[in-house]
Amino acid sequence: MHDQSPSPATPASADVIPFGGHGYQGPVPMQPDAPPPVKTNSLAVGSLVLALLGSGPISAVVALFALRQVRDRGEKGRGLAIAGLAISCCTVVLGLIAGVIAALLPSTDPAPATPAFAAAAADGTSLAPGDCIRELTESTRVDELPKVPCTQPHTAEVYTVFTFPRGDYPGDAEIEAETEKRCMRSFTPFAKDGNENMDINYTYPSRSSWVINRTVTCIATDPDGLRTGSLIN
């Protein structure tokens, strides 16, 4: 018998995988980063705030700078800057119109006062607008002025009383100047029906009375003497 050599090994079938593992897939693509958010220009916000506060020229300049930055930087806020600019322009125009109207209106202040009774006020006063005084003299204290009904003959009448605000005493000159200005202005509504020539007198606080009394009393006096009736009632 012939020796039979061992038969060659049976080749591996085609579906046998000799080595484990997975096939090469290549690099995994990365997700791109999200773009940064677009911020709102701070000058645009500021221009609108300033415009709403009434600072017309300043807010207009800020708005113009904001528009330029928004364009160059690609920021948000163009609408805010335009709104601030528009409001600023309207504020300036309205201010100019008001100034022109005020300049064209005639002055209503009467002639300068000739205070025959510009004495310092007493510690207190019981006078009020509409009180009539029989006779006005510099030597009489404010709280002792002889009040009478306005239907009786009298020479003067109180038409305005006001009080200075708290604070340090501003000085004699400042007190008298402000008193005269306000008393003259307050008499304007009554300067009619034959009252145009009345003298304007007033009392005002002194340095010594300032702490406890800062009251000013404005009094109209008829230079022609006694009269009856009231200016304001």
XYZ file of C-alpha atoms in Angstrom:
233
model
C 0.000 0.000 0.000
C 1.207 3.363 -0.782
C 1.395 5.780 2.023
C -1.051 8.434 1.488
C 0.222 11.844 2.306
C -2.118 13.925 4.311
C -4.388 15.981 2.206
C -3.733 19.650 2.166
C -5.627 21.794 4.660
C -8.955 22.923 3.534
C -8.765 26.606 2.681
C -10.730 28.949 4.867
C -14.103 29.815 3.567
C -14.621 33.323 2.193
C -16.889 34.365 5.056
C -14.324 33.763 7.763
C -12.711 36.953 9.094
C -9.205 36.096 10.256
C -8.725 39.237 12.367
C -11.122 41.232 14.474
C -11.654 45.011 14.253
C -13.462 47.531 12.158
C -12.589 49.097 8.896
C -10.949 52.571 8.704
C -13.557 55.302 8.492
C -11.374 58.388 8.083
C -11.477 61.571 10.186
C -14.779 62.547 11.755
C -15.775 66.088 10.674
C -16.064 68.620 13.535
C -19.168 70.755 14.028
C -18.384 74.468 13.288
C -18.510 76.886 16.279
C -21.619 79.080 16.540
C -20.902 82.721 15.589
C -20.727 85.152 18.531
C -23.929 87.142 19.170
C -24.095 90.621 17.676
C -24.138 93.201 20.462
C -26.105 96.434 20.569
C -24.073 99.594 20.220
C -23.881 101.424 23.568
C -23.789 104.875 21.964
C -27.069 104.139 20.198
C -28.713 103.346 23.520
C -27.171 106.441 25.095
C -28.355 108.725 22.307
C -31.956 107.620 22.791
C -31.772 108.065 26.575
C -30.264 111.551 26.225
C -32.884 112.511 23.657
C -35.712 111.450 25.972
C -34.121 113.543 28.734
C -34.260 116.603 26.490
C -30.541 117.143 25.783
C -31.174 117.849 22.101
C -27.779 118.887 20.613
C -25.769 116.462 22.753
C -27.978 113.462 21.957
C -27.884 114.355 18.236
C -24.073 114.267 18.200
C -24.030 110.970 20.114
C -26.557 109.516 17.641
C -24.352 110.431 14.660
C -21.332 108.724 16.248
C -23.509 105.697 17.028
C -24.652 105.369 13.411
C -21.045 105.388 12.248
C -19.994 102.731 14.756
C -22.984 100.530 13.885
C -21.983 100.672 10.235
C -18.280 100.026 10.788
C -18.600 97.354 13.462
C -21.701 95.570 12.227
C -23.443 96.087 15.539
C -27.127 96.406 16.283
C -28.772 99.643 17.347
C -29.251 101.557 14.115
C -32.951 102.055 14.871
C -32.184 103.327 18.365
C -29.694 105.846 17.017
C -32.120 107.059 14.352
C -34.858 107.460 16.979
C -32.496 109.420 19.221
C -31.509 111.672 16.330
C -35.119 112.303 15.332
C -36.216 113.153 18.879
C -33.202 115.431 19.306
C -34.005 117.353 16.133
C -37.629 117.788 17.219
C -36.514 119.041 20.635
C -34.174 121.618 19.105
C -36.783 122.836 16.621
C -39.467 123.171 19.307
C -37.030 125.056 21.536
C -36.236 127.501 18.732
C -39.929 128.050 18.027
C -40.646 128.674 21.713
C -37.753 131.142 21.896
C -38.989 133.067 18.872
C -42.529 133.239 20.256
C -41.262 134.425 23.656
C -39.160 137.113 21.974
C -42.109 138.359 19.923
C -44.523 138.575 22.854
C -44.694 142.028 24.423
C -43.450 142.454 27.968
C -46.227 142.512 30.560
C -44.148 143.775 33.480
C -45.403 147.132 34.803
C -43.141 150.060 35.535
C -40.423 149.663 38.215
C -41.644 149.676 41.782
C -41.333 152.692 44.015
C -41.425 150.934 47.385
C -42.523 153.400 50.028
C -42.903 150.529 52.459
C -39.896 148.273 51.828
C -39.316 147.602 55.500
C -38.275 144.293 56.967
C -41.142 142.009 57.865
C -42.005 141.310 61.479
C -41.683 137.858 62.988
C -45.121 136.960 61.704
C -47.909 138.419 59.656
C -51.622 137.849 59.524
C -52.038 139.621 56.189
C -53.420 137.697 53.230
C -54.342 138.540 49.628
C -57.530 140.607 49.607
C -56.874 142.337 52.939
C -57.393 146.103 52.700
C -55.391 148.576 54.785
C -56.721 151.953 55.874
C -53.338 153.671 55.820
C -49.863 152.444 54.997
C -46.846 153.931 56.788
C -43.279 152.782 57.178
C -43.378 153.147 60.932
C -46.186 150.587 61.379
C -45.334 146.935 61.961
C -46.668 144.500 59.411
C -48.732 142.648 61.994
C -50.150 145.952 63.257
C -51.321 147.417 59.962
C -54.880 148.744 60.329
C -56.962 146.281 58.301
C -60.476 147.339 57.286
C -63.185 145.805 55.123
C -62.538 146.678 51.482
C -65.987 148.252 51.305
C -64.699 150.984 53.638
C -62.303 153.733 52.494
C -58.712 152.528 52.400
C -55.454 153.372 50.668
C -53.833 149.958 50.129
C -54.577 146.271 49.547
C -52.525 143.085 49.834
C -52.595 141.182 46.537
C -49.837 138.566 46.900
C -48.051 136.777 49.744
C -45.230 134.303 49.171
C -42.432 132.695 51.185
C -38.782 132.214 50.315
C -37.560 128.602 50.497
C -35.431 127.342 53.374
C -31.691 127.842 53.160
C -28.983 130.316 54.006
C -29.846 133.998 53.955
C -28.901 135.167 50.428
C -28.172 138.767 51.370
C -30.073 142.041 51.523
C -29.569 142.979 47.866
C -30.663 139.579 46.561
C -33.726 139.477 48.809
C -34.930 142.938 47.795
C -34.283 142.339 44.071
C -36.196 139.042 44.048
C -39.016 140.541 46.141
C -39.459 143.478 43.772
C -39.385 141.262 40.682
C -41.992 138.840 41.994
C -44.283 141.546 43.403
C -44.206 143.448 40.098
C -44.927 140.304 38.100
C -47.778 139.290 40.397
C -49.477 142.673 39.967
C -49.780 142.274 36.177
C -53.276 140.655 36.259
C -54.589 143.566 38.346
C -53.051 146.399 36.297
C -56.307 147.315 34.545
C -59.582 149.170 35.055
C -57.846 152.288 36.407
C -55.336 150.448 38.604
C -52.371 150.906 36.277
C -50.906 153.825 38.271
C -50.982 152.192 41.704
C -47.739 152.110 43.668
C -46.244 148.711 44.457
C -44.971 148.317 48.014
C -43.713 145.228 49.781
C -42.304 143.820 52.973
C -39.533 141.242 53.000
C -37.582 139.207 55.589
C -34.416 140.547 57.170
C -31.338 138.619 58.209
C -32.537 138.541 61.796
C -36.042 137.276 60.936
C -34.953 134.798 58.227
C -34.872 131.732 60.463
C -38.443 132.076 61.727
C -40.111 134.049 58.949
C -39.286 134.286 55.239
C -42.618 135.762 54.116
C -43.006 138.542 51.547
C -46.168 140.655 51.435
C -46.938 142.576 48.222
C -49.175 145.626 48.719
C -50.715 147.940 46.102
C -51.254 151.554 47.207
C -53.477 154.128 45.502
C -51.458 157.348 45.041
C -54.687 159.347 44.774
C -55.726 158.562 48.341
C -58.756 156.725 49.681
C -60.662 154.224 47.583
C -63.331 151.580 48.044
C -63.623 148.129 46.561
C -61.099 145.347 46.115
C -58.530 144.588 43.447
C -58.928 140.827 43.549
C -62.367 140.132 45.077
